[in-house]
Amino acid sequence: MIKDSSHTLAITDLKKAVIAPPQWLVSALSEPRTEHHIQVEGCNIKVYEWGDSSNPPLVLMHGFLAHSHCFAFIAPYLATQYHVVAFDHSGMGDSGWREQYSENIRVKELMGVCDQKQLFSHAQSPIIISHSYGGRIGTAAVTAHPDSFSGLIICDLMIIRPDVLKANIEKFRPPGGGRDPNKPNRVYPDYDTAKERFVLAPPQSVELPYLKDFMAYHSLKPVDGGWQWKFDPKLFISTQEKEPSWGRVGQNLVSAPGRKAIVYGEQSYLFNADSVSYVEELILELESPQFPIIGIPNARHHLMLDQPMAFLTALRSILATWT
């Protein structure tokens, strides 16, 4: 187990990733955390923890091809009142790889992490905070295990009206649809060359470019001959076969049991003003309890890279009404 401080791993990596990082980011990453691997369904899963384990538990889940470092500068602020746990999905970040991936195995990973970190033993059941693709996993988890969680906060999950999605499917298709999943990731001769190829999906500029640099650094690993992406190319297998389920995401979320909330970037491509209207229509149609839908100004899909403090404030506000 590794415990970080301002003089160890987190700050060392930050200085490699970001030229002249701002003091707020240095301070956030200087907060104590632990990191280690646990075994879930035969695969090593990288887990990070912040805060006192006696506090109410939060579990954070990242998006497709991403990793838990998208929450690394948010989690310390939440850890003042909560026990915060984040993990890398298998095939992404610093977790191990599987022969195949499914929504079912993702839910098992979430349940396994919560169980092994004893989050289910607390008087308050864990609250899930999930970004993008992680929101689909969170929705599936609370649907399959409604008594295991006490809330779900979805952060800019792609929710598009089915007819709009069908008419514009090419625009919403995730990256890598045309690549060979059996071909290894390319090895770049040096870090700077690899970093130049790092792009967000969907493509967007960011309000705070140094946070994009931070994400790029943790998306790459040194290998023989240079640098390579950490994600497993097999993640792209059957991507198009799953496309019919994309149009059901909104209905699945609104139908899911328990407390829910949505936080989104007001300039997001994947959750926009019409998405808000669509979700509100589904709430009425399915006679679901109302839940908050909070937009972050000047933020896009990767809202934590655009407006991290506004994003944090939205999360804190929702949690304050639930705790």
XYZ file of C-alpha atoms in Angstrom, residues 13 65-67 69 93-94 185-188 190-199 212-223 226-231:
39
model
C 3.920 12.768 -10.759
C -10.847 5.031 -21.611
C -10.242 7.335 -18.620
C -8.967 6.676 -15.086
C -7.097 10.675 -11.756
C -5.885 3.222 -16.018
C -3.681 1.102 -13.773
C -1.517 0.215 -28.824
C 1.106 2.188 -30.683
C 4.444 2.850 -28.987
C 5.586 6.470 -29.296
C 9.052 9.731 -26.307
C 6.544 11.221 -23.898
C 6.143 14.537 -25.707
C 5.257 12.785 -28.960
C 2.692 10.611 -27.188
C 1.213 13.546 -25.296
C 0.591 15.416 -28.575
C -1.741 12.578 -29.609
C -3.828 12.761 -26.433
C -7.349 13.964 -27.204
C -5.629 18.054 -19.556
C -1.843 17.657 -19.266
C -2.394 15.953 -15.911
C -4.859 13.511 -17.465
C -2.569 12.832 -20.426
C 0.348 11.906 -18.161
C -1.735 9.364 -16.268
C -3.137 7.923 -19.516
C 0.324 6.818 -20.684
C 2.919 4.356 -19.429
C 6.626 3.916 -20.215
C 7.403 0.706 -22.136
C 8.955 4.650 -25.611
C 5.451 5.403 -24.283
C 2.123 3.664 -24.805
C -1.541 4.194 -23.880
C -2.659 2.298 -20.772
C -6.087 1.171 -22.012
